[in-house]
Amino acid sequence: MSNGFRHHMFICSHERSPEAGRECCAAKESLELIKAIKSAAKTEGIPNIRVQKAGCLGKCEKGISCVVYPEGTWYTLTGEENIPDLLEHLRTGQVAEHLRMQGGIE
Ligand code: FES
């Protein structure tokens, strides 16, 4: 893989004001979740992966939005209960089917 990582996970941390009239992932506590995933991945010592916060990924109503490369798998995250499945994806490439973003990602 060209970026040198086996898996590269991006999670939206975009924040909007309440008046913006559109949902945002930060309001669903995505920043806290990103920190928890990073910390768990570090504790497990999973090599050659990166977990990174991203700006708006354009799927705001389906967030917390997350995409994992190289597979290009989109997830809707709900909280720390997702961490074991996400770590499994980072470790083995196994997709967590029940977390897949629903309704298409186009
Ligand atoms: S605010 Fe998270 S995808 Fe747009």
Coordinates of C-alpha atoms and ligand atoms in Angstrom, one line a residue:
M1 CA 0.0 0.0 0.0
S2 CA 1.4 3.4 -1.0
N3 CA 0.9 5.1 2.4
G4 CA 2.8 2.3 4.2
F5 CA -0.2 1.4 6.4
R6 CA -2.0 -1.9 6.3
H7 CA -5.2 -0.2 7.4
H8 CA -6.0 3.5 7.6
M9 CA -9.1 4.5 9.5
F10 CA -10.6 8.0 9.2
I11 CA -13.4 9.1 11.5
C12 CA -15.3 12.4 11.1
S13 CA -14.8 14.9 13.9
H14 CA -16.6 17.8 12.2
E15 CA -18.6 20.2 14.4
R16 CA -21.4 22.4 13.4
S17 CA -23.3 25.0 15.4
P18 CA -26.8 24.0 16.6
E19 CA -28.2 26.6 14.2
A20 CA -26.5 25.0 11.2
G21 CA -29.6 22.8 10.6
R22 CA -27.6 19.7 9.8
E23 CA -26.3 17.0 12.0
C24 CA -22.6 16.6 12.8
C25 CA -20.4 13.8 14.1
A26 CA -18.9 15.8 16.8
A27 CA -22.3 16.2 18.5
K28 CA -22.4 12.4 18.6
E29 CA -19.2 12.4 20.6
S30 CA -16.9 11.3 17.7
L31 CA -13.8 13.0 19.2
E32 CA -14.1 11.0 22.4
L33 CA -14.6 7.8 20.4
I34 CA -11.5 8.5 18.2
K35 CA -9.4 8.9 21.3
A36 CA -10.7 5.7 22.7
I37 CA -10.1 3.7 19.5
K38 CA -6.5 5.1 19.2
S39 CA -5.8 4.3 22.8
A40 CA -7.2 0.7 22.4
A41 CA -5.2 0.1 19.2
K42 CA -2.0 1.3 20.9
T43 CA -2.7 -0.9 24.0
E44 CA -3.1 -3.9 21.6
G45 CA 0.0 -3.0 19.7
I46 CA -1.5 -3.5 16.3
P47 CA 1.3 -2.8 13.8
N48 CA 1.2 -0.6 10.6
I49 CA -2.2 0.9 11.1
R50 CA -3.3 4.5 11.6
V51 CA -6.5 5.9 13.2
Q52 CA -7.1 9.5 12.3
K53 CA -9.7 12.2 12.8
A54 CA -11.1 13.6 9.6
G55 CA -13.2 16.6 8.6
C56 CA -16.7 16.1 7.3
L57 CA -16.9 13.0 5.2
G58 CA -20.2 14.0 3.6
K59 CA -22.4 11.4 5.3
C60 CA -23.5 13.5 8.2
E61 CA -26.9 12.0 8.8
K62 CA -25.4 8.6 8.8
G63 CA -22.6 9.4 11.3
I64 CA -20.6 8.9 13.2
S65 CA -19.0 8.4 9.8
C66 CA -15.9 6.2 9.4
V67 CA -14.1 4.9 6.4
V68 CA -11.3 2.3 6.4
Y69 CA -8.8 1.9 3.6
P70 CA -7.6 0.0 1.6
E71 CA -11.0 -1.7 1.5
G72 CA -13.0 1.6 1.4
T73 CA -15.4 0.2 3.9
W74 CA -17.8 2.7 5.4
Y75 CA -19.1 2.4 8.9
T76 CA -21.7 4.2 11.0
L77 CA -20.3 4.2 14.5
T78 CA -22.3 4.5 17.7
G79 CA -19.8 4.5 20.5
E80 CA -17.2 2.6 22.5
E81 CA -19.2 -0.6 22.1
N82 CA -17.9 -0.7 18.4
I83 CA -14.2 -0.8 19.5
P84 CA -13.7 -4.6 19.5
D85 CA -15.0 -5.0 16.0
L86 CA -13.0 -2.0 14.7
L87 CA -9.8 -3.4 16.2
E88 CA -10.6 -6.7 14.6
H89 CA -10.8 -4.9 11.2
L90 CA -7.5 -3.1 11.8
R91 CA -5.9 -6.3 12.9
T92 CA -7.2 -8.8 10.3
G93 CA -9.1 -6.9 7.6
Q94 CA -12.4 -8.6 8.8
V95 CA -15.3 -6.2 8.0
A96 CA -17.8 -5.7 10.8
E97 CA -20.9 -6.2 8.7
H98 CA -23.4 -5.0 11.3
L99 CA -21.6 -1.6 11.4
R100 CA -21.7 -1.0 7.7
M101 CA -23.2 2.3 6.7
Q102 CA -26.7 1.7 5.4
G103 CA -28.4 3.1 2.4
G104 CA -25.4 3.5 0.1
I105 CA -22.5 5.7 0.4
E106 CA -22.6 7.5 -3.0
Ligands
FES1 S1 -20.3 15.9 10.0 FE1 -19.5 13.9 10.0 S2 -19.8 13.2 8.0 FE2 -20.4 15.3 7.9

